[in-house]
Coordinates of N, CA and C in Angstrom, one line a residue:
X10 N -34.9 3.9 -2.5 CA -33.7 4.3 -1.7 C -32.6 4.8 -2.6
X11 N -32.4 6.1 -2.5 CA -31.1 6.3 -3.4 C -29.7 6.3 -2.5
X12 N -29.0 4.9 -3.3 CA -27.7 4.8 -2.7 C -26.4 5.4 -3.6
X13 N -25.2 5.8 -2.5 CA -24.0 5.6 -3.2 C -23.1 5.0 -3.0
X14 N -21.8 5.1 -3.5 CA -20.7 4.0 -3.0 C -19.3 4.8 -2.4
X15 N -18.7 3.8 -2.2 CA -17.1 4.4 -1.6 C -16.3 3.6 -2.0
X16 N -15.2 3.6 -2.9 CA -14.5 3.0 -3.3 C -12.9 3.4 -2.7
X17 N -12.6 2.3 -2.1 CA -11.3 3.0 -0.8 C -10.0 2.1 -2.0
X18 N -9.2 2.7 -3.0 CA -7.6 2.5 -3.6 C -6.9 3.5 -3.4
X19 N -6.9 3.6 -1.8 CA -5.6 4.3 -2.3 C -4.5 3.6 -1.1
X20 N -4.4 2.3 -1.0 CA -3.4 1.6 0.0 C -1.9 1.5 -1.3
X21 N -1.0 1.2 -0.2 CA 0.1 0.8 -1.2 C 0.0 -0.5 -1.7
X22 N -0.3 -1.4 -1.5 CA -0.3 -2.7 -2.4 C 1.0 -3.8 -1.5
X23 N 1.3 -3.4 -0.3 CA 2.7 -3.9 -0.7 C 2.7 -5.2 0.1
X24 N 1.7 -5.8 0.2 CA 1.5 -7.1 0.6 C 1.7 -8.0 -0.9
X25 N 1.0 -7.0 -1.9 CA 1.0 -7.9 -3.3 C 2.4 -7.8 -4.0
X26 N 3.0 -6.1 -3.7 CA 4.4 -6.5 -4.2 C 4.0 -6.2 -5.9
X27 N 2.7 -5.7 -6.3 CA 2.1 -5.2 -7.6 C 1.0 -4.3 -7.0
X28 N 0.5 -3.1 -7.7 CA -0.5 -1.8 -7.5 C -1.5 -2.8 -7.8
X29 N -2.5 -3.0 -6.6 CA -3.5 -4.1 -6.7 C -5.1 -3.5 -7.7
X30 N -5.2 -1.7 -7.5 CA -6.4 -1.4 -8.2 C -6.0 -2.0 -10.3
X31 N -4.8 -1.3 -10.9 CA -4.4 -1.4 -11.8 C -3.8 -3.1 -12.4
X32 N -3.9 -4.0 -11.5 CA -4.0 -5.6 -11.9 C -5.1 -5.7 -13.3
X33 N -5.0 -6.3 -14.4 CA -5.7 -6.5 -15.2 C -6.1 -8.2 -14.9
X34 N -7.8 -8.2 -15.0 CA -8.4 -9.0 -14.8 C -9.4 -9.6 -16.2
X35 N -9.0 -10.4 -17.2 CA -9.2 -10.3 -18.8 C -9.1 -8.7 -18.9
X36 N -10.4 -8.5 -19.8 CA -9.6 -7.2 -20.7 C -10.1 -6.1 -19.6
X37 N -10.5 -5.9 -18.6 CA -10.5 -5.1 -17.4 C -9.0 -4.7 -16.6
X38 N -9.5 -3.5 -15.8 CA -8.7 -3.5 -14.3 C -9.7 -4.2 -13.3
X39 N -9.1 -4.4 -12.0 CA -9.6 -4.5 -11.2 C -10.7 -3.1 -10.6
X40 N -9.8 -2.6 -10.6 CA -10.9 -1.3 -10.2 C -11.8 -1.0 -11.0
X41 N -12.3 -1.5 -12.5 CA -12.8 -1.0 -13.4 C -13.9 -2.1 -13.2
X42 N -13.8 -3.0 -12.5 CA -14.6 -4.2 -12.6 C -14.8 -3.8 -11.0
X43 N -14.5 -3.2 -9.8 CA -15.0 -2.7 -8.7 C -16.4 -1.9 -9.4
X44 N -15.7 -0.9 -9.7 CA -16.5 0.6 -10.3 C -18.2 0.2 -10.9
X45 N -17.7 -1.1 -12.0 CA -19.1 -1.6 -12.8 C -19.6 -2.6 -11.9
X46 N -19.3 -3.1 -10.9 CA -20.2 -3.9 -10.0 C -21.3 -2.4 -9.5
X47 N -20.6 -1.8 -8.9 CA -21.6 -0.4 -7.9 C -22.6 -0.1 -9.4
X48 N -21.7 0.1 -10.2 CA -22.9 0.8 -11.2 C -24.3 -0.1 -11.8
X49 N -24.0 -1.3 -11.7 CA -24.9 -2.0 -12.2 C -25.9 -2.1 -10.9
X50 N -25.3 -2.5 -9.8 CA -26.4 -2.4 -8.9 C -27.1 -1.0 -8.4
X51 N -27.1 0.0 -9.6 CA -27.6 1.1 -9.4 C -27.4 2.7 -8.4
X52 N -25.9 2.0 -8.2 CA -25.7 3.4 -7.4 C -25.4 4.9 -8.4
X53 N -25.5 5.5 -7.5 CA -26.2 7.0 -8.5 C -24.9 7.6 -8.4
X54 N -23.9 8.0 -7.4 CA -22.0 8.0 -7.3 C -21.4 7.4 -6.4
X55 N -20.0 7.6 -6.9 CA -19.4 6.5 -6.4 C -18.3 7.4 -6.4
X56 N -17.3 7.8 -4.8 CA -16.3 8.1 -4.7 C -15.0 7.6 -4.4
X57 N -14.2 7.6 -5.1 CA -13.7 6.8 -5.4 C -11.8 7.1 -4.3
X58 N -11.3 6.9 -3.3 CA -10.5 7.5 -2.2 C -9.4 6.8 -3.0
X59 N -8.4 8.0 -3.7 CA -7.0 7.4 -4.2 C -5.8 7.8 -3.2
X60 N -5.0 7.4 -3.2 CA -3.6 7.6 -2.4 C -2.4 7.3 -3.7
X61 N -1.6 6.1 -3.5 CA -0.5 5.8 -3.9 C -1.3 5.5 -5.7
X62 N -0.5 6.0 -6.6 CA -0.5 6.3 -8.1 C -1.8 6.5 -8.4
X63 N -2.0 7.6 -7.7 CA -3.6 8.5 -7.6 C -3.6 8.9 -9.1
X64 N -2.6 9.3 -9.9 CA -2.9 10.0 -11.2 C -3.1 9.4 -12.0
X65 N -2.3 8.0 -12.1 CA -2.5 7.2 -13.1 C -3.5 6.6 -12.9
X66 N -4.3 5.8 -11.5 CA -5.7 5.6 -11.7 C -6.3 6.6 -12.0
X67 N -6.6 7.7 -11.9 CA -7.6 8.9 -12.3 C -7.9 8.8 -13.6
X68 N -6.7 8.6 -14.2 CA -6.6 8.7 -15.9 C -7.0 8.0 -16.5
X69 N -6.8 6.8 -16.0 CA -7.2 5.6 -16.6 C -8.8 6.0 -16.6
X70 N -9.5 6.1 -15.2 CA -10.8 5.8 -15.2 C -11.8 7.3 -16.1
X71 N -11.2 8.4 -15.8 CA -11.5 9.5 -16.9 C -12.0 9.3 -18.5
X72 N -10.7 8.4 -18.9 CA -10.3 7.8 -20.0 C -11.8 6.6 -20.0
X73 N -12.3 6.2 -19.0 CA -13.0 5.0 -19.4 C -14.6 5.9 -19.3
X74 N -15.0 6.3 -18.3 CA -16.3 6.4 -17.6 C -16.6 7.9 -17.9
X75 N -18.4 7.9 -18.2 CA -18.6 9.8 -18.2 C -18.4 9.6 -16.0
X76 N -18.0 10.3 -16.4 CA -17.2 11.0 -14.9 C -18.1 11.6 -14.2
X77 N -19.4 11.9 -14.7 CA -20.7 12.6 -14.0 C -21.0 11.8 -12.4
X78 N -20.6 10.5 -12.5 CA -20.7 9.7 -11.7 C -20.0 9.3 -10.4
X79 N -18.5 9.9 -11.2 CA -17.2 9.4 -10.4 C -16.9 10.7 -9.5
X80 N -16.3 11.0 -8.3 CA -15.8 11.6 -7.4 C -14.5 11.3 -7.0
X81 N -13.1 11.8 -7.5 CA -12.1 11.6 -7.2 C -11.8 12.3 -5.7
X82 N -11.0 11.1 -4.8 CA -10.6 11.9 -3.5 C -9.7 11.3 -3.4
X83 N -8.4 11.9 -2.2 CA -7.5 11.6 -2.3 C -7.1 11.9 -1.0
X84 N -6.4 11.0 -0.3 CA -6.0 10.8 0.8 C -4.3 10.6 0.7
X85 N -4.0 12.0 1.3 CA -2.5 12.5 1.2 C -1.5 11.8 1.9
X86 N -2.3 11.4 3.2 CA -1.4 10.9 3.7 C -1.8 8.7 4.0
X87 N -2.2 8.5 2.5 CA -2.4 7.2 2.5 C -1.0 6.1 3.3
X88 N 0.3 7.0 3.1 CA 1.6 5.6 3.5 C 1.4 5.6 5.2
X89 N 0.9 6.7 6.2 CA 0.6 6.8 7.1 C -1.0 6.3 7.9
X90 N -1.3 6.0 7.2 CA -3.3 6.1 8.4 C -3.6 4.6 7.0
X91 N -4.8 4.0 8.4 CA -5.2 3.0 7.8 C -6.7 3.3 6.8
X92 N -7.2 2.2 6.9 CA -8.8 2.6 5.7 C -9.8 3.2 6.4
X93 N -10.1 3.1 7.7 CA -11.0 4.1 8.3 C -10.3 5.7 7.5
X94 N -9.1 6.4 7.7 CA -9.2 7.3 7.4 C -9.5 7.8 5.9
X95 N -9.0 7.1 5.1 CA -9.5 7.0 4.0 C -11.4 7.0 3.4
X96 N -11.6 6.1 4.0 CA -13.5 6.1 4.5 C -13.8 7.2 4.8
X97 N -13.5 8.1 6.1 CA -13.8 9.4 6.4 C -13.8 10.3 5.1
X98 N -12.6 10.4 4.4 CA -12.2 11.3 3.8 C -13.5 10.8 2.4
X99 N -13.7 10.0 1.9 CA -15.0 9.3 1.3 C -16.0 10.0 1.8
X100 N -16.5 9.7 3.1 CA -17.6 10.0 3.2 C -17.8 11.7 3.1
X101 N -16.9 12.3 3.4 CA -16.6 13.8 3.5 C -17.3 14.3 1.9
X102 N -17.3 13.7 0.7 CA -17.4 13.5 -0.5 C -18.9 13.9 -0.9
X103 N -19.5 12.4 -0.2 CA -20.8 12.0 -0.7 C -22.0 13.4 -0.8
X104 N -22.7 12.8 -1.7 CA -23.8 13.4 -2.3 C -24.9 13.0 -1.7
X105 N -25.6 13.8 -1.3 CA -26.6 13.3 -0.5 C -27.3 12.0 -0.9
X106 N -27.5 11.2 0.0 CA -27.7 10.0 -0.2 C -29.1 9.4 0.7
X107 N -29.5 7.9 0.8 CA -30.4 7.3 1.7 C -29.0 6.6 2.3
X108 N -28.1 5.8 1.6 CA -27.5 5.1 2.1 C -26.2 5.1 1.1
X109 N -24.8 4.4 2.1 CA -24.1 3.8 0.9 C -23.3 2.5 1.0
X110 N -22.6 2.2 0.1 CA -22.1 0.9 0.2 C -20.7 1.5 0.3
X111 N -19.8 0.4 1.0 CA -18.4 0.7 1.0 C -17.8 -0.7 0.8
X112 N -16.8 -0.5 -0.3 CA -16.1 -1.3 -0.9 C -14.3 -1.5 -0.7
X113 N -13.6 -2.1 -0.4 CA -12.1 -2.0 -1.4 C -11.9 -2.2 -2.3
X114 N -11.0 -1.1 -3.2 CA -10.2 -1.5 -4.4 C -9.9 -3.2 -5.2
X115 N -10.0 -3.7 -4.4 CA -9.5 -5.0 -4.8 C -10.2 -5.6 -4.7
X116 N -12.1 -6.1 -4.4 CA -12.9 -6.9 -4.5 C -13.6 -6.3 -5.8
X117 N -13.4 -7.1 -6.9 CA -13.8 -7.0 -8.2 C -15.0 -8.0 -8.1
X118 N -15.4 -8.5 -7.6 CA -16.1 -9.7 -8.2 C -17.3 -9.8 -7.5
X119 N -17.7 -9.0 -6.8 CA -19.3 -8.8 -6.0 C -20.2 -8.9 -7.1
X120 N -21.5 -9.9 -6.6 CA -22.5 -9.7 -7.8 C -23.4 -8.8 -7.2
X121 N -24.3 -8.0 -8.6 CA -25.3 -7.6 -8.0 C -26.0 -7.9 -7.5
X122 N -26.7 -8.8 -7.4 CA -27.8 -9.6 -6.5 C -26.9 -9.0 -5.2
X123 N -26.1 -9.4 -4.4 CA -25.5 -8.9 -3.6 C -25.6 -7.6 -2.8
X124 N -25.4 -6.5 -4.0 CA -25.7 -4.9 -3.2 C -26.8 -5.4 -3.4
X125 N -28.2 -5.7 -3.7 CA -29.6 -5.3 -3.9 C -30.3 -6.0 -2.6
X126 N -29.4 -7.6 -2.2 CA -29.7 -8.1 -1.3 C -29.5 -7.3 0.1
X127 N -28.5 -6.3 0.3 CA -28.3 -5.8 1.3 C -28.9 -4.8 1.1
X128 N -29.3 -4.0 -0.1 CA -29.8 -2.6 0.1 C -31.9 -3.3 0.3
X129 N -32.2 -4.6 0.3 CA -33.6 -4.8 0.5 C -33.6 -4.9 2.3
X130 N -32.7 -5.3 2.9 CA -32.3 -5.5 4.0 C -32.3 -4.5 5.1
X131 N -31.7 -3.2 4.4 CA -31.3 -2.4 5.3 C -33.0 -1.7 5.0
X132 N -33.5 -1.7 4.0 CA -35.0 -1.0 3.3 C -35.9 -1.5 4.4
X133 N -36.0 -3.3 4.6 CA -37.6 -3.7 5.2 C -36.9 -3.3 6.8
X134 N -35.7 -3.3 7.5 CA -35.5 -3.3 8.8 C -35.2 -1.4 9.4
X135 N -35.0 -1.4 8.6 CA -34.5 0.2 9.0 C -33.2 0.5 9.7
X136 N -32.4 -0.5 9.8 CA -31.1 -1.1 10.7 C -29.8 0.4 10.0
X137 N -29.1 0.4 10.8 CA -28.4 2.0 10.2 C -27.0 1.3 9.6
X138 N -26.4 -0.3 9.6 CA -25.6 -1.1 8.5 C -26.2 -2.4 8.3
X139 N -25.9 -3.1 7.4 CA -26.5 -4.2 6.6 C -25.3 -4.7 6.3
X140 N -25.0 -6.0 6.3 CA -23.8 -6.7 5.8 C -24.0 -8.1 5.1
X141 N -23.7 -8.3 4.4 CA -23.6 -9.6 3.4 C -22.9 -10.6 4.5
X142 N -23.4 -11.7 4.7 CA -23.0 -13.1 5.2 C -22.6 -14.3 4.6
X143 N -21.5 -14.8 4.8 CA -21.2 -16.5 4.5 C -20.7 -17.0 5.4
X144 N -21.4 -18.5 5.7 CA -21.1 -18.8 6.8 C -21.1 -18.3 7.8
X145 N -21.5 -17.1 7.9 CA -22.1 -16.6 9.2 C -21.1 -15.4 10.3
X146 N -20.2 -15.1 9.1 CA -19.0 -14.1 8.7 C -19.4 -12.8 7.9
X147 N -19.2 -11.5 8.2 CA -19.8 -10.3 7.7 C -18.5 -10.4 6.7
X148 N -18.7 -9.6 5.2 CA -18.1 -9.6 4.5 C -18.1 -8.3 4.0
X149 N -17.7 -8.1 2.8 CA -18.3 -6.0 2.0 C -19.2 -7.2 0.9
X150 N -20.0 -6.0 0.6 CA -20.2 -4.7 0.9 C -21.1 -4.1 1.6
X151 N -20.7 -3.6 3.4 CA -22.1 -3.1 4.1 C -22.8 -2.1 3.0
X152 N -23.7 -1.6 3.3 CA -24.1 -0.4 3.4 C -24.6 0.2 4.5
X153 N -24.7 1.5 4.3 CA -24.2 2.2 5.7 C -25.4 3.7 5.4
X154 N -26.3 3.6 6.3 CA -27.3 4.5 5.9 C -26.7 6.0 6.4
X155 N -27.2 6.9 5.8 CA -26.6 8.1 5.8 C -26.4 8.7 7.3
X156 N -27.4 8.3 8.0 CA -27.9 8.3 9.6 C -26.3 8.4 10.4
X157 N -25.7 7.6 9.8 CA -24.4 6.8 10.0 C -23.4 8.1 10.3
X158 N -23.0 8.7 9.3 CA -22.0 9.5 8.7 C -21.2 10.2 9.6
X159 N -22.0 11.1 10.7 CA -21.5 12.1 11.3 C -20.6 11.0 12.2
X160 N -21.3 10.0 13.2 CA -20.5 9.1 14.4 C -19.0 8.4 13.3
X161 N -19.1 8.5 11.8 CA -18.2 8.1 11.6 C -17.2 8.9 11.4
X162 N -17.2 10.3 10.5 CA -16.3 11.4 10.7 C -16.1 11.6 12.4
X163 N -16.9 11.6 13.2 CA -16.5 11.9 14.6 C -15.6 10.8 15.1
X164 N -15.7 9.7 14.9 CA -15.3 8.6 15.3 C -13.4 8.7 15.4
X165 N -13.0 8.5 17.2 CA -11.5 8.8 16.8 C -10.9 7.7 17.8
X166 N -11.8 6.5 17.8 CA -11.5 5.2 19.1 C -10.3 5.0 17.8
X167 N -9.6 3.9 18.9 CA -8.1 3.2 18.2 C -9.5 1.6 17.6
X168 N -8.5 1.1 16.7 CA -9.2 -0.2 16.2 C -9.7 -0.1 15.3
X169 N -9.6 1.3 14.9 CA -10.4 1.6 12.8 C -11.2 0.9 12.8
X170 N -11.5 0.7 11.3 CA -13.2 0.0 11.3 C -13.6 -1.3 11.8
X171 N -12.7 -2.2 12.4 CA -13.5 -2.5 13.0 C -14.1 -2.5 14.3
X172 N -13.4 -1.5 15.1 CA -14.1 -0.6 16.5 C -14.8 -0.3 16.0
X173 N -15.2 0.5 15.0 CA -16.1 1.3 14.5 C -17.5 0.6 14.3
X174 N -17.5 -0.6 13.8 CA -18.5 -1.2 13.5 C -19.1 -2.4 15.0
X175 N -17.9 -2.7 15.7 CA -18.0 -2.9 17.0 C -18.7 -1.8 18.0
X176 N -18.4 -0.7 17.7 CA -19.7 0.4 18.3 C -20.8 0.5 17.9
X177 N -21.2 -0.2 16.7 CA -22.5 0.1 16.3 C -22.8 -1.3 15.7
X178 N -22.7 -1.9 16.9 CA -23.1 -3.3 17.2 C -24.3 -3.9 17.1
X179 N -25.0 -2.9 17.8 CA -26.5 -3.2 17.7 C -27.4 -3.1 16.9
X180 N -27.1 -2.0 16.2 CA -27.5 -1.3 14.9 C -27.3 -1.5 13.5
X181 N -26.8 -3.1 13.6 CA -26.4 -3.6 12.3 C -27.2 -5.0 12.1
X182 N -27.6 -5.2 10.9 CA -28.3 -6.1 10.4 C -27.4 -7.4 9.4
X183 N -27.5 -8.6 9.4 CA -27.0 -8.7 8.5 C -28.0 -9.9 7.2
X184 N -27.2 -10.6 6.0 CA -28.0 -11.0 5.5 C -27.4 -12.1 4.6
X185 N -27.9 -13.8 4.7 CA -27.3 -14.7 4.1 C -26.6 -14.5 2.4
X186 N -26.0 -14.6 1.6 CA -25.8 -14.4 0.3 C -24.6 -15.6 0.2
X187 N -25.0 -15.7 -1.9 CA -24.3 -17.3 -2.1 C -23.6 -16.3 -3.4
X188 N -22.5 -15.9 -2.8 CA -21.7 -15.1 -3.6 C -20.3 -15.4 -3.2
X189 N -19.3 -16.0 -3.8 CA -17.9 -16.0 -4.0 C -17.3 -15.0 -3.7
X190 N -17.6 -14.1 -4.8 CA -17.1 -12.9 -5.1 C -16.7 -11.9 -4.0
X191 N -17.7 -12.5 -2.5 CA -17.5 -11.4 -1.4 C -15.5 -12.1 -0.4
X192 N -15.3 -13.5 -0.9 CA -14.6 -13.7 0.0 C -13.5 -13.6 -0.9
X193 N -13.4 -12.8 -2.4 CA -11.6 -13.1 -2.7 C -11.3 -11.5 -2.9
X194 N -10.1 -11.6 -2.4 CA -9.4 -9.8 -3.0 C -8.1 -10.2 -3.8
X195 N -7.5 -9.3 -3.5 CA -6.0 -9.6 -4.6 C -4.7 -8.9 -3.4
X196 N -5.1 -9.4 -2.0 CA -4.2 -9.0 -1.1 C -3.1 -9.2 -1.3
X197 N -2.7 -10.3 -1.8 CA -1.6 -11.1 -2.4 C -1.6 -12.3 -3.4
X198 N -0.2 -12.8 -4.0 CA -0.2 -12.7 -5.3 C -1.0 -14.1 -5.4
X199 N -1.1 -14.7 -4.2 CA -1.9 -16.1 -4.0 C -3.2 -15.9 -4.5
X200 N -3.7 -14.6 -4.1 CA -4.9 -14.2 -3.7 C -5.7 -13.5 -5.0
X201 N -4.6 -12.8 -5.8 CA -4.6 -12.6 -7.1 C -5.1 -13.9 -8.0
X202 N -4.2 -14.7 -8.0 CA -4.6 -16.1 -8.7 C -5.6 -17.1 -8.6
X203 N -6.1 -16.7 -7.3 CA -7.6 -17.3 -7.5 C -8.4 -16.4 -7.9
X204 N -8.0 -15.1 -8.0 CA -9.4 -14.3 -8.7 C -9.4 -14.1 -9.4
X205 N -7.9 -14.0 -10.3 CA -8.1 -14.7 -11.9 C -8.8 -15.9 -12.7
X206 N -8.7 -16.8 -11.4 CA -9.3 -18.2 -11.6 C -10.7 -17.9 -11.9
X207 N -11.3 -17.6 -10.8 CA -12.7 -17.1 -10.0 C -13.1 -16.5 -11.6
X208 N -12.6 -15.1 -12.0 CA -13.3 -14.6 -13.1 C -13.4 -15.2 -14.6
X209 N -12.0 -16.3 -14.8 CA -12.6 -16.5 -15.8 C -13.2 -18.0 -15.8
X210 N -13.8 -18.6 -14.7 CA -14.5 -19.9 -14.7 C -16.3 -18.9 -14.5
X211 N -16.1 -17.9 -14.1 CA -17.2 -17.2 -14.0 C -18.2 -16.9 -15.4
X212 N -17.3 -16.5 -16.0 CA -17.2 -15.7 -17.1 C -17.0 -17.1 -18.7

């Protein structure tokens, strides 16, 4: 199954009150430790949806990664529309695919075992999303088989993604996983500090 990813930074941050993709996590960014999660679990691109200091991420990650891989997109009107539109403008991107995973900027700490657990999931069932479980709570990273794409560009109900994923209720699979990593982001500065915790008791 050849998958890709969606990497949605381009929100303002302003719950954290700090640009949450460019937070340094040891000698990483966050987003750089997003980016090398998808890559290790073998996704083939990964587009990456900027908004707010679209240039200075770009540069940063140009500066890091052969780029053969990366797809810069940019969502103009990031201070107005929520992550569904952003997602759209993602998927608008992708390279032909079997499936892909969708991520936020700010969950650095997904293990592989995790995308592979979901991408064997959506493989033995045929289900058109797959979602990582704890406790019995959907978390990222779905993935989202290509099947998907068009109901989601069409898609113009109020409730962003999660109407979206409430419409295709039936059509979703999901799958136990014993991963941390899916329940912390860096929403805030609280939130930040356990994932500083998280990475270096990890590590």
């Amino acid at each position: 199954m050849k998958t890709n990813g969606i990497i949605v930074a381009a929100g303002l941050s302003s719950r954290m009150k700090a640009f949450k993709p460019l937070l340094k996590l040891k000698e990483k960014t966050i987003i750089e430790y997003s980016i090398d999660s998808m890559l290790n679990a073998g996704v083939n691109q990964i587009v990456v949806v900027l908004g707010f200091n679209s240039e200075e991420v770009e540069n940063l990650l140009r500066n890091k990664y052969d780029c053969s891989q990366l797809t810069f997109i940019y969502n103009e009107k990031y201070a107005e529309t929520d992550m569904l539109a952003s997602v759209k403008l993602g998927v608008l991107a992708l390279d032909n695919c079997d499936a892909f995973y969708l991520l936020p900027g700010d969950m650095p700490a997904i293990k592989t075992k995790t995308f592979l657990m979901v991408k064997d999931s959506i493989s033995r069932t045929g289900a058109m999303v797959a979602f990582p479980t704890i406790n019995g709570q959907r978390k990222h990273p779905p993935l989202i088989s290509w099947k998907c794409i068009d109901f989601i560009i069409n898609f113009h109900g109020d409730g962003g993604l999660r109407e979206l994923w409430n419409q295709l209720e039936d059509q979703i699979v999901t799958v136990h996983v014993e991963d941390f990593g899916c329940t912390i982001d860096a929403d805030t500065k609280e939130d930040y500090n356990r994932l500083v915790h998280y990475m270096d008791e990890k590590n």
